[in-house]
Tab-separated table of C-alpha atoms and ligand atoms in Angstrom:
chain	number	residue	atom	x	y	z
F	12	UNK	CA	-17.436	-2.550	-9.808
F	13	UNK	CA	-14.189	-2.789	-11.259
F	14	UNK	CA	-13.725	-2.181	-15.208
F	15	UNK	CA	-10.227	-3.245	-16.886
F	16	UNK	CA	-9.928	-2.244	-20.149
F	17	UNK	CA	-6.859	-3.179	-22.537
F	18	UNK	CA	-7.719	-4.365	-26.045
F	19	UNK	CA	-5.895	-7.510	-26.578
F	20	UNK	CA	-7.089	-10.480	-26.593
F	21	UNK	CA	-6.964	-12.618	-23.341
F	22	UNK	CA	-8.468	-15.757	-24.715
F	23	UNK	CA	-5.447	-17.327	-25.727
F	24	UNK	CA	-4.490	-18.282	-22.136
F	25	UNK	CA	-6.143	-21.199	-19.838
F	26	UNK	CA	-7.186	-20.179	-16.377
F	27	UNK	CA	-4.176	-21.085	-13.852
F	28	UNK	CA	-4.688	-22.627	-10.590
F	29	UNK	CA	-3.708	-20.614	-7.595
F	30	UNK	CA	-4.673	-21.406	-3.764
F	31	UNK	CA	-7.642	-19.965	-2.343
F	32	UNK	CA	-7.129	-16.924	-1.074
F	33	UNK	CA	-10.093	-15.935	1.302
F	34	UNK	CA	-8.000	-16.505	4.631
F	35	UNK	CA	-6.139	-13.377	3.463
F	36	UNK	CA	-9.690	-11.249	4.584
F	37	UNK	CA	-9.004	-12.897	7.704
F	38	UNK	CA	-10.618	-11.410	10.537
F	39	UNK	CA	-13.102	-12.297	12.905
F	40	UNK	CA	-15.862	-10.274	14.426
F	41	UNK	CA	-14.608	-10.347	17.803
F	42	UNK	CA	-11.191	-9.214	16.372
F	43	UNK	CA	-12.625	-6.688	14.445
F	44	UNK	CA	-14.715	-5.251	17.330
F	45	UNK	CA	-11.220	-5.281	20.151
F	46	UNK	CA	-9.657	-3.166	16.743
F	47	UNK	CA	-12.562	-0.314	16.686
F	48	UNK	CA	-13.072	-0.275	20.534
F	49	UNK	CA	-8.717	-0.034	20.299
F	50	UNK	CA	-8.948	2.810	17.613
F	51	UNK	CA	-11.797	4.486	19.726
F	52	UNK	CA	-9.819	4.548	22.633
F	53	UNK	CA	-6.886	6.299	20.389
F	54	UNK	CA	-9.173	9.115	19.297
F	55	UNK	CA	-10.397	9.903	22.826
F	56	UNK	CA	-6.463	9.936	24.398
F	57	UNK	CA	-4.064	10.296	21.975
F	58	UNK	CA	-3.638	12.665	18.697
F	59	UNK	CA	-0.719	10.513	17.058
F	60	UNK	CA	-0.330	6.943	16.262
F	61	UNK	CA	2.781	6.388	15.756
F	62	UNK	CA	3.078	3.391	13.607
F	63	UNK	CA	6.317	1.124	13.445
F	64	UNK	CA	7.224	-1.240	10.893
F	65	UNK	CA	8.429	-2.011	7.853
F	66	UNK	CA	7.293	-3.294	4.218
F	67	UNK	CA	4.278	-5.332	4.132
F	68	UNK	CA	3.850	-4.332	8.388
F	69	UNK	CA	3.363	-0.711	7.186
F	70	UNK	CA	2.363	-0.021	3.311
F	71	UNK	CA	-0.684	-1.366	3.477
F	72	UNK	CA	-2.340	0.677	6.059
F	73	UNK	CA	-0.431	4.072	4.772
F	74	UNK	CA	-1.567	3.244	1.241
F	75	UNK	CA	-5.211	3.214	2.551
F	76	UNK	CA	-5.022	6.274	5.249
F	77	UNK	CA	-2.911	8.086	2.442
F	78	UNK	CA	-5.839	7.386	-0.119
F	79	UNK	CA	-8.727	7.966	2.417
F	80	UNK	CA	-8.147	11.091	4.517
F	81	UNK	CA	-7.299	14.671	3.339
F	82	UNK	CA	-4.692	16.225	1.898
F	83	UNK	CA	-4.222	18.668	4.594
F	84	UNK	CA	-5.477	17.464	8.256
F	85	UNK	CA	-6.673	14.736	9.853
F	86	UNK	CA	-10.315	12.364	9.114
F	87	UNK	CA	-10.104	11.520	12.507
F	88	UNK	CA	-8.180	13.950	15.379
F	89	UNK	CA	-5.490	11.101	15.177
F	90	UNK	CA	-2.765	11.822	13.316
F	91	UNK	CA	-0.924	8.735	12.231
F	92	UNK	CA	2.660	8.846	11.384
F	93	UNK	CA	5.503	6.304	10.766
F	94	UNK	CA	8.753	5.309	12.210
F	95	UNK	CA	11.229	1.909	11.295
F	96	UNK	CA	11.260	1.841	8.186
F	97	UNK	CA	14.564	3.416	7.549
F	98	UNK	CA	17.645	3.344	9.958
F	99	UNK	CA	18.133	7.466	9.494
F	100	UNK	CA	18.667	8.810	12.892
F	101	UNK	CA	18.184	12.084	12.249
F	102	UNK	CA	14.420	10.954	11.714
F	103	UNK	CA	13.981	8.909	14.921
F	104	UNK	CA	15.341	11.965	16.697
F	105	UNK	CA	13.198	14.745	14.917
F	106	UNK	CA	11.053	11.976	15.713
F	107	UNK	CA	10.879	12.210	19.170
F	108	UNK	CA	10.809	16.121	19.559
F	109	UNK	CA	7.592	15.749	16.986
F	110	UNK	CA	6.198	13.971	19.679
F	111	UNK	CA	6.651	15.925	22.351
F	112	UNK	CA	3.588	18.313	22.985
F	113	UNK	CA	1.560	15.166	21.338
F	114	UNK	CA	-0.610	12.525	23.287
F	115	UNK	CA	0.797	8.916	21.683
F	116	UNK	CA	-0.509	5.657	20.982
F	117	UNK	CA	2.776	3.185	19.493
F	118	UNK	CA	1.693	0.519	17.197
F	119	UNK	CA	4.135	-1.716	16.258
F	120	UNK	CA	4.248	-4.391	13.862
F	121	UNK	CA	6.442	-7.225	12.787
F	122	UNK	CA	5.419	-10.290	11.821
F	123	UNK	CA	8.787	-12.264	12.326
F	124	UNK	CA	9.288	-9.563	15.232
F	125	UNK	CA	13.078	-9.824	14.343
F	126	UNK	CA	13.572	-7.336	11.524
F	127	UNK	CA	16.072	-4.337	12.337
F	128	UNK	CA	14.120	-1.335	11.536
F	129	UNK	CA	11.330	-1.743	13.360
F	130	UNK	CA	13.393	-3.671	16.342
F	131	UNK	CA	15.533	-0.344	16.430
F	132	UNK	CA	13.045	2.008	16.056
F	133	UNK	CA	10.902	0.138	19.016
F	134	UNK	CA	13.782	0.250	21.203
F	135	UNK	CA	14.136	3.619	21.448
F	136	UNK	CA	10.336	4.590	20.950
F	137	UNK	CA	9.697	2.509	23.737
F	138	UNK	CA	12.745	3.661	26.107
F	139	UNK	CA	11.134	7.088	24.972
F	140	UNK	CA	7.181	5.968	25.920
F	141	UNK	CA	8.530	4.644	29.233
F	142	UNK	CA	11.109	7.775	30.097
F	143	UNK	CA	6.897	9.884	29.388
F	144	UNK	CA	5.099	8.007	30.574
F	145	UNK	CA	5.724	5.541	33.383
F	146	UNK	CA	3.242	2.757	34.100
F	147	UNK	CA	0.854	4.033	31.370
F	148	UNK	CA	2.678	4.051	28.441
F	149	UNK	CA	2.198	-0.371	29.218
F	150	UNK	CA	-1.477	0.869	28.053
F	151	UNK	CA	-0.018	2.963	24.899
F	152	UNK	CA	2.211	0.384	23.314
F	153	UNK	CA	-0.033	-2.211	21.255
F	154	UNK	CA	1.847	-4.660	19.138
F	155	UNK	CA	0.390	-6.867	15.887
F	156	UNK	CA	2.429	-9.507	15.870
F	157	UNK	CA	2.707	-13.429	15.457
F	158	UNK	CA	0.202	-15.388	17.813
F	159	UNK	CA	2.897	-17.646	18.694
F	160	UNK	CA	6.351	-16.752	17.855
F	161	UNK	CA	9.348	-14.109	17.922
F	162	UNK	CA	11.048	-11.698	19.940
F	163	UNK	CA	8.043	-8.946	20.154
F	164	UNK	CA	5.819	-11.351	20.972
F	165	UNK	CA	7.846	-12.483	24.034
F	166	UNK	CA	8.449	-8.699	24.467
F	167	UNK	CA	4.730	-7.864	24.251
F	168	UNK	CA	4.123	-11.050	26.403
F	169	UNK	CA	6.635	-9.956	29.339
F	170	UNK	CA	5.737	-6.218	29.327
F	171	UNK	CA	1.487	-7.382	29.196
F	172	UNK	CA	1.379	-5.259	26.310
F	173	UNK	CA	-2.017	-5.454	24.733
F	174	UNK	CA	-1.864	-7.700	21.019
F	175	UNK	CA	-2.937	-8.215	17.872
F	176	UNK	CA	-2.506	-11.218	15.271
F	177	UNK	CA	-1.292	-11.277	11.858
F	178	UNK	CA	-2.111	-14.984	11.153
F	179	UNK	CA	0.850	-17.177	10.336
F	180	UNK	CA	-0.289	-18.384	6.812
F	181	UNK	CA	-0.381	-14.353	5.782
F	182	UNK	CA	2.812	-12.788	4.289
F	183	UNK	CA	3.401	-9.010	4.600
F	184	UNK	CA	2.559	-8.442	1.807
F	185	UNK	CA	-0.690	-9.472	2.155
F	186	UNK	CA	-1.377	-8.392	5.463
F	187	UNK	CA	-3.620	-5.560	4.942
F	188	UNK	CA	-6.944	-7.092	5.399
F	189	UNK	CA	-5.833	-7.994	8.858
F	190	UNK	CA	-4.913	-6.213	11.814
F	191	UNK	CA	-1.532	-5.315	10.526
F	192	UNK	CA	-3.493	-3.261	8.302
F	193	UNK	CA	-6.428	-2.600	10.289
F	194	UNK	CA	-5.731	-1.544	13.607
F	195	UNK	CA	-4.104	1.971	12.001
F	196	UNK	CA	-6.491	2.535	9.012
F	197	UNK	CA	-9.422	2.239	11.660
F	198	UNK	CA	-7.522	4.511	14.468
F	199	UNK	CA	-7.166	7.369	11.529
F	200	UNK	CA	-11.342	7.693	11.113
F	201	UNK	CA	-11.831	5.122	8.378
F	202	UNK	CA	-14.613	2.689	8.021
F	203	UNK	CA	-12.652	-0.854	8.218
F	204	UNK	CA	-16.431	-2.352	7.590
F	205	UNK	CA	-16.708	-1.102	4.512
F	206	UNK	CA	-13.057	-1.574	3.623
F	207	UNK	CA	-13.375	-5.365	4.397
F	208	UNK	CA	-16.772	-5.681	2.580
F	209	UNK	CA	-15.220	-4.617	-0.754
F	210	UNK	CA	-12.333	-6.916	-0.628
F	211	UNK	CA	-14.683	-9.438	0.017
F	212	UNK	CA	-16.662	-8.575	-3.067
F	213	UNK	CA	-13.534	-8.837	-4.617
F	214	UNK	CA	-12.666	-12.297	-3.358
F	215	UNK	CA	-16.146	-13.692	-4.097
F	216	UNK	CA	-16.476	-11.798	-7.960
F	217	UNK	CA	-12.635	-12.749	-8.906
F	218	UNK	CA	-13.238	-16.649	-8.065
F	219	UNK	CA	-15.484	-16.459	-11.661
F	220	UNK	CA	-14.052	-19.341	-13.927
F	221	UNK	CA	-14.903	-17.477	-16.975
F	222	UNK	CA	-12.006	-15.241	-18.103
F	223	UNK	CA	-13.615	-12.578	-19.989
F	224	UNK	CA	-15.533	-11.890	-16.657
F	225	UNK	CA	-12.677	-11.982	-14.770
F	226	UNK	CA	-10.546	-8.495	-14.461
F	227	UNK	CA	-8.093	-10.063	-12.347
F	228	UNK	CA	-6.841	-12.703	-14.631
F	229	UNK	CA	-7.084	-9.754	-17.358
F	230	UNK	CA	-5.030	-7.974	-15.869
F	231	UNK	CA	-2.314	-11.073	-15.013
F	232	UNK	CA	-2.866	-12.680	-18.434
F	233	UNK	CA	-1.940	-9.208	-20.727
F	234	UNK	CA	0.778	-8.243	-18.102
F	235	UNK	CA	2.490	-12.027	-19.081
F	236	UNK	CA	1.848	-11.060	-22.252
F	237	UNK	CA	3.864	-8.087	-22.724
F	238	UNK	CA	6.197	-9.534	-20.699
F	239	UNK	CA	6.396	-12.134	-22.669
F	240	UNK	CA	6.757	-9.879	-25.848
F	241	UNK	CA	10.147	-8.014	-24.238
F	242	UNK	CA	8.906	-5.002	-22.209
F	243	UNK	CA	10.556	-5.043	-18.878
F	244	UNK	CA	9.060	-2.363	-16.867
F	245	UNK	CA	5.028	-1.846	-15.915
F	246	UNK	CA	4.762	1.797	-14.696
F	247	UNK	CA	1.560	2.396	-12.187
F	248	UNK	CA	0.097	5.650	-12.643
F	249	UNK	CA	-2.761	8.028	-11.279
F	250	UNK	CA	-4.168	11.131	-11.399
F	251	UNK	CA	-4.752	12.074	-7.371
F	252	UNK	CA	-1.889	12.701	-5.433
F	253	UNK	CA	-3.205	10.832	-2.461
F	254	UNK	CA	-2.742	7.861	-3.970
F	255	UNK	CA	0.949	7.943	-4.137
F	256	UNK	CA	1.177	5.645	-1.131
F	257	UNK	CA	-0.719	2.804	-2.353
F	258	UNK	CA	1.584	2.851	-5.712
F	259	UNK	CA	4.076	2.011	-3.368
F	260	UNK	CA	2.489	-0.555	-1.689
F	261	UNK	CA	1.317	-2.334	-5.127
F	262	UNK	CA	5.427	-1.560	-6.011
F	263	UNK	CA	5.668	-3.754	-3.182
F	264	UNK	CA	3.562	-6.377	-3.370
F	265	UNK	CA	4.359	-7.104	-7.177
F	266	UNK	CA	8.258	-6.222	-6.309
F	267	UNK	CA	8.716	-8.677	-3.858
F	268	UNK	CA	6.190	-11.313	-5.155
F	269	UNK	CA	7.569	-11.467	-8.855
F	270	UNK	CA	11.222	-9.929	-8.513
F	271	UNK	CA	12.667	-13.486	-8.161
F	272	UNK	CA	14.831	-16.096	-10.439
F	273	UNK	CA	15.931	-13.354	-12.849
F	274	UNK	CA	12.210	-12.970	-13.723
F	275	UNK	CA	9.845	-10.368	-13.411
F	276	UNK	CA	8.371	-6.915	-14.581
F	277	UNK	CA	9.689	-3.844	-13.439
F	278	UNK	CA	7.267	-2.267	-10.995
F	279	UNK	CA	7.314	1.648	-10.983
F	280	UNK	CA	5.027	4.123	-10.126
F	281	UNK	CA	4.383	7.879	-11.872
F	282	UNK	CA	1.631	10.718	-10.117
F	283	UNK	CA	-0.090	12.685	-12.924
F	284	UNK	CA	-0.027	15.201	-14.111
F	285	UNK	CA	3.109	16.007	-11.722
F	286	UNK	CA	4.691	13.260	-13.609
F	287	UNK	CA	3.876	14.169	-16.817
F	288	UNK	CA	6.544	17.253	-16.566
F	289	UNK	CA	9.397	14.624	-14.905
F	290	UNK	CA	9.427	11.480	-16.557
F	291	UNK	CA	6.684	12.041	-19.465
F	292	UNK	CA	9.017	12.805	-22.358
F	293	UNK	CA	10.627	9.443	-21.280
F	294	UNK	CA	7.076	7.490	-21.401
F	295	UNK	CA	6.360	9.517	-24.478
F	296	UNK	CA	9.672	9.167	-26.563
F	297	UNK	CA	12.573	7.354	-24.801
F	298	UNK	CA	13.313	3.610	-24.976
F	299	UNK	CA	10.244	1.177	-25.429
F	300	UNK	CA	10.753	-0.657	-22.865
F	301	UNK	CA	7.502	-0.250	-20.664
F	302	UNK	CA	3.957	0.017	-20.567
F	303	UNK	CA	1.384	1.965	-18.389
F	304	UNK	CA	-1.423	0.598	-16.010
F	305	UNK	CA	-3.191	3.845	-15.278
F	306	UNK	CA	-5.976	4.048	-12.471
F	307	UNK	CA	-8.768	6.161	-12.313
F	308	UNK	CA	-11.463	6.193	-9.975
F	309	UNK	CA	-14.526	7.954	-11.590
F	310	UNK	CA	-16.010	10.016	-8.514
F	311	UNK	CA	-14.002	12.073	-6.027
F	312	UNK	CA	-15.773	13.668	-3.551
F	313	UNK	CA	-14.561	16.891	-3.023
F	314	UNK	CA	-14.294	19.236	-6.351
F	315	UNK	CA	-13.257	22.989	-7.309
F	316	UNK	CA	-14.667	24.962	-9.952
F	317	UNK	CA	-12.406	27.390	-12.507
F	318	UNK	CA	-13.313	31.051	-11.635
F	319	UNK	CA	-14.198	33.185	-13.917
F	320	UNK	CA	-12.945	36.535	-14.440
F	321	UNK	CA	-13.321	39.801	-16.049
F	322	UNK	CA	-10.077	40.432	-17.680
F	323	UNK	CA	-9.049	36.435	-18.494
F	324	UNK	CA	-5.510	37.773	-17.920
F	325	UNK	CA	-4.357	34.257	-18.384
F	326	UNK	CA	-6.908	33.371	-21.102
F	327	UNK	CA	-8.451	30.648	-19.182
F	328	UNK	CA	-11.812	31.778	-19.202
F	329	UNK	CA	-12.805	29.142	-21.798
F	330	UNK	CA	-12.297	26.882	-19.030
F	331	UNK	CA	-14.452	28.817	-16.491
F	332	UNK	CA	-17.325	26.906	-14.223
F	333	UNK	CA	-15.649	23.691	-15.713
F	334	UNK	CA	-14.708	21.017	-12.715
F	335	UNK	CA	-10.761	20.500	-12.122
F	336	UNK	CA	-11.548	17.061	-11.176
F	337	UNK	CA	-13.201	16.658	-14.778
F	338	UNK	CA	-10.183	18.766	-16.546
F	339	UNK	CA	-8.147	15.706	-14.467
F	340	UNK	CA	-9.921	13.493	-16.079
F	341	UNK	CA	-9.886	15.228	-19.603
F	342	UNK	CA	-5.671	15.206	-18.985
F	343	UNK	CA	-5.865	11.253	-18.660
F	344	UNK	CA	-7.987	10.948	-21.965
F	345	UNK	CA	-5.402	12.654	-23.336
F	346	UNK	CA	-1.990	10.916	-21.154
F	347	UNK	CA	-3.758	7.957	-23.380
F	348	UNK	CA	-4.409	8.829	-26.276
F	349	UNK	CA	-0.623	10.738	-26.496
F	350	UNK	CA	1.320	7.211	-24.940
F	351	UNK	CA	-0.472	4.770	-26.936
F	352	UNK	CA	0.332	6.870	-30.473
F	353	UNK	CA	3.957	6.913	-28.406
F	354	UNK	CA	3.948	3.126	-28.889
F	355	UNK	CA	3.109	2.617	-25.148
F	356	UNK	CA	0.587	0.071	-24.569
F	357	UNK	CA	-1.918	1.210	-21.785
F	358	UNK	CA	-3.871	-0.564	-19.976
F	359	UNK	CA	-7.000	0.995	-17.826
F	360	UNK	CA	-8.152	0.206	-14.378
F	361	UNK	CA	-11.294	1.790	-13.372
F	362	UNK	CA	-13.628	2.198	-10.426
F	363	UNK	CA	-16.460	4.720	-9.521
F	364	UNK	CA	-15.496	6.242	-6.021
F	365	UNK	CA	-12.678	6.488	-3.923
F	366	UNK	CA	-14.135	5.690	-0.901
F	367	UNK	CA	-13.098	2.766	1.667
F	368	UNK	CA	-15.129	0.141	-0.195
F	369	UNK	CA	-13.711	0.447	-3.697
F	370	UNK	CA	-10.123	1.148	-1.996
F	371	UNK	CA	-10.790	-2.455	-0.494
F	372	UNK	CA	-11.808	-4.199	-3.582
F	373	UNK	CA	-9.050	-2.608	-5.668
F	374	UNK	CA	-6.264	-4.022	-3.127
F	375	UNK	CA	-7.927	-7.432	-3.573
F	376	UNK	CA	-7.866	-7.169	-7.017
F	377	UNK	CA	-4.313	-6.271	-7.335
F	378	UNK	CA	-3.235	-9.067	-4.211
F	379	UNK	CA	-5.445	-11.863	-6.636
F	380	UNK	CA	-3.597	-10.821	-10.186
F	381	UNK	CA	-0.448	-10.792	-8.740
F	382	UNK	CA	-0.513	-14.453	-7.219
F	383	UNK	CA	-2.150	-15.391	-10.439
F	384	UNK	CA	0.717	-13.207	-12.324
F	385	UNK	CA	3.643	-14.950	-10.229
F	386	UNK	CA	2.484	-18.376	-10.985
F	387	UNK	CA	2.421	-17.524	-14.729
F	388	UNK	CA	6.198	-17.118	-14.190
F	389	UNK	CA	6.284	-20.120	-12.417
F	390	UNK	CA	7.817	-18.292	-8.941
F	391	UNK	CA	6.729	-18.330	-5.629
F	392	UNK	CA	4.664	-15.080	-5.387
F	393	UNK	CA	4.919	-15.504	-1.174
F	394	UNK	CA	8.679	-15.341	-0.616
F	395	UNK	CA	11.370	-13.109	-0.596
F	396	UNK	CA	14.596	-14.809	-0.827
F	397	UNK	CA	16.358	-11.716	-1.626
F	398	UNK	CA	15.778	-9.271	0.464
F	399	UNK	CA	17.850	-11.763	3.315
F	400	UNK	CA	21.285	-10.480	0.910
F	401	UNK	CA	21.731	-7.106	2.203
F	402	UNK	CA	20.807	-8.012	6.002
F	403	UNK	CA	23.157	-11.010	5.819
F	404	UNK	CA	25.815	-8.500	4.313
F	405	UNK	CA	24.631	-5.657	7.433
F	406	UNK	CA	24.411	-8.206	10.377
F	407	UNK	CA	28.404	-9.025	9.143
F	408	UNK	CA	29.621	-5.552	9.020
F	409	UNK	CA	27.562	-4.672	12.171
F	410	UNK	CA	29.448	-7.844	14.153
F	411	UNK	CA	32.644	-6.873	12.366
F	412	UNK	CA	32.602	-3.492	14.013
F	413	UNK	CA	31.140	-5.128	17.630
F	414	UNK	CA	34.536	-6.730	17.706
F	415	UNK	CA	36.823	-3.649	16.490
F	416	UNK	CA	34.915	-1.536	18.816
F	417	UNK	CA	36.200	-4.192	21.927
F	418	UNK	CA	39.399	-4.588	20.872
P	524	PA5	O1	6.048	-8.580	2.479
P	524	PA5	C1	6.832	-8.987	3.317
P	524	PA5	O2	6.756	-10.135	3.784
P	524	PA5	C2	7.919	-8.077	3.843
P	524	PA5	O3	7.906	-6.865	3.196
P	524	PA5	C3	7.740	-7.845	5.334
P	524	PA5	O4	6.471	-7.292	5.566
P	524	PA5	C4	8.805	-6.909	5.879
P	524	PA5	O5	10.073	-7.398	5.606
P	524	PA5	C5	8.643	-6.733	7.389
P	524	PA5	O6	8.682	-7.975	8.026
P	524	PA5	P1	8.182	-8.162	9.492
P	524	PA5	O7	6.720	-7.874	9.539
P	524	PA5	O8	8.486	-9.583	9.825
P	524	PA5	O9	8.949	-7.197	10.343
């Protein structure tokens, strides 16, 4: 299902305990049913989902419809696009004139309901939904939120806005496998089923005691270990554009779940070959200070041949009726062979298709390793103590100015 490949030897450490994480998958039938007849309703009456939130409320579900739907288009005739997670207001107003000529569904989701990007962004989406809408944009607005607790839910509650749980003991984060996650992936055409069945493959195939079976303690064990041996920085990379996205959700998750006590790898992300002309003479040559987790998924389902032609102008006929998916691959053969003569340890993650199952099982793989991986460093892999620095800091300024303003 899932092959990790890096050549040292894992042995050496003893399994760690870390709590069960099959509550994570957490959804119900009936929940999972209200999401698709939701989503249907989308694709019948709207043709953008606007999707607010921030972090864990949003990364998840763009990683996913990033990976999943085409390059240029839509899978579905929903197109799903983002708002709150930045404070620019020149994008909340280009925003708005986007959305215009377009039929909109608003999703939005905070878990504490309280943080400022999406709270902004909601306030005016929703003065905006009202201002179009009237009485029917009650129907439009659906918010994933806390079952008990926090502004939006009170909000939601008041306005008898239609809801959605992310379940209390499930950070951010972590929140894809629910209807954080859920409620936009299926809305954009994509088969949540078979999303949720391979994380649950995942979940049942990376409880194996035995670590040489065991790709996700692999993977945690021989990142401790080059941590442990002085390199700071892990750099993610791929081959297919489309999964840019869910690099930056697995920056994220490993970001925020590791970054704490002065501990912690580095968690960056490089798109190859693009890369390769940006930052590869750095991977290649500069300081030796990271190493490379590259991904590859083995089948891809669309594919383009090299023409041939009669005058090879360009000399490239020696490549003619050869796949540019397989010359992809060829170019990561040789991204590894070139970084690990470089001195760049690389380590391999492989699956056969990039499809909605595999997607699923990968995202499990990568939530399990990095709970493991944050309890090798002995810190709380479900907190985030310092991201409250900079809103402390903002909510002081932002008060400061309150009172300057009524003087
Ligand atoms: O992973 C996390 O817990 C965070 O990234 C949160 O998802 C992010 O801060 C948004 O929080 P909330 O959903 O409460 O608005």
């Amino acid at each position: 299902m899932l092959k990790f490949d890096y050549p040292k030897n894992v042995q050496q450490f003893d399994m760690v305990a870390i709590p069960d994480m099959k509550h994570y998958i957490d959804c119900s039938m009936e929940e999972l049913f209200a999401i698709q007849q939701v989503a249907n309703e989308i694709q019948e009456k709207a043709n953008v989902l606007l999707v607010i939130g921030v972090g864990g409320s949003f990364l998840g579900a763009r990683a996913v419809i990033d990976a999943l739907t085409p390059y240029f288009g839509t899978k579905s005739n929903v197109e799903v696009i983002y708002a709150g997670n930045n404070m620019s207001g020149a994008y909340l107003k280009q925003l708005l004139a986007y959305l215009e000529d377009k039929s909109v569904y608003v999703n939005v989701v905070s878990k504490s309901g309280t943080t400022m990007e999406p709270a902004l962004a909601f306030r005016v989406v929703k003065q905006y939904m009202e201002n179009r809408y009237a009485k029917e944009a009650v129907k439009r607005i659906l918010v994933t939120t806390d079952a008990k607790k926090g502004i939006l839910k009170q909000i939601a509650d008041q306005e008898g806005y239609r809801q959605f749980v992310i379940p209390a003991d499930v950070g951010g984060r972590y929140s894809v496998f629910t209807p954080a996650g859920l409620l936009p992936i299926a809305a954009s055409g994509i088969d949540i089923q078979a999303f949720l069945d391979g994380a649950r493959q995942a979940e049942s195939d990376f409880l194996n005691e035995n670590i040489l079976e065991n790709a996700a303690y692999q993977y945690a064990f021989s990142r401790f270990e080059l941590y442990s041996q002085g390199y700071s920085l892990e750099l993610l990379a791929s081959f297919e554009p489309r999964l840019k996205k869910l690099h930056e959700w697995w920056k994220q998750l490993f970001g925020e779940s590791e970054g704490k006590e002065q501990k912690g790898l580095y968690p960056s992300t490089v798109t190859f070959s693009t890369d390769l002309h940006a930052i590869g003479q750095f991977i290649q040559d500069g300081s030796r200070i990271l190493f490379e987790t590259l991904i590859h998924f083995e089948e891809i389902e669309e594919d383009i041949e090299v023409p041939f032609t009669l005058d090879d102008m360009d000399g490239l006929n020696y490549l003619a009726g050869r796949s540019m998916n397989e010359i992809n691959a060829t170019s990561k053969d040789g991204v590894v062979l070139a970084h690990e003569e470089g001195g760049v340890p690389v380590m391999k993650i492989c699956l056969s298709k990039l499809d909605a199952y595999h997607v699923g099982y990968l995202m499990f793989f990568f939530m399990k390793a990095c709970v493991i991986s944050a309890t090798l460093l002995e810190v709380n892999p479900f907190d985030q103590p310092g991201v409250e620095a900079y809103k402390k800091k903002m909510l002081e300024l932002l008060k400061e100015n309150v009172v300057n303003i009524h003087e």
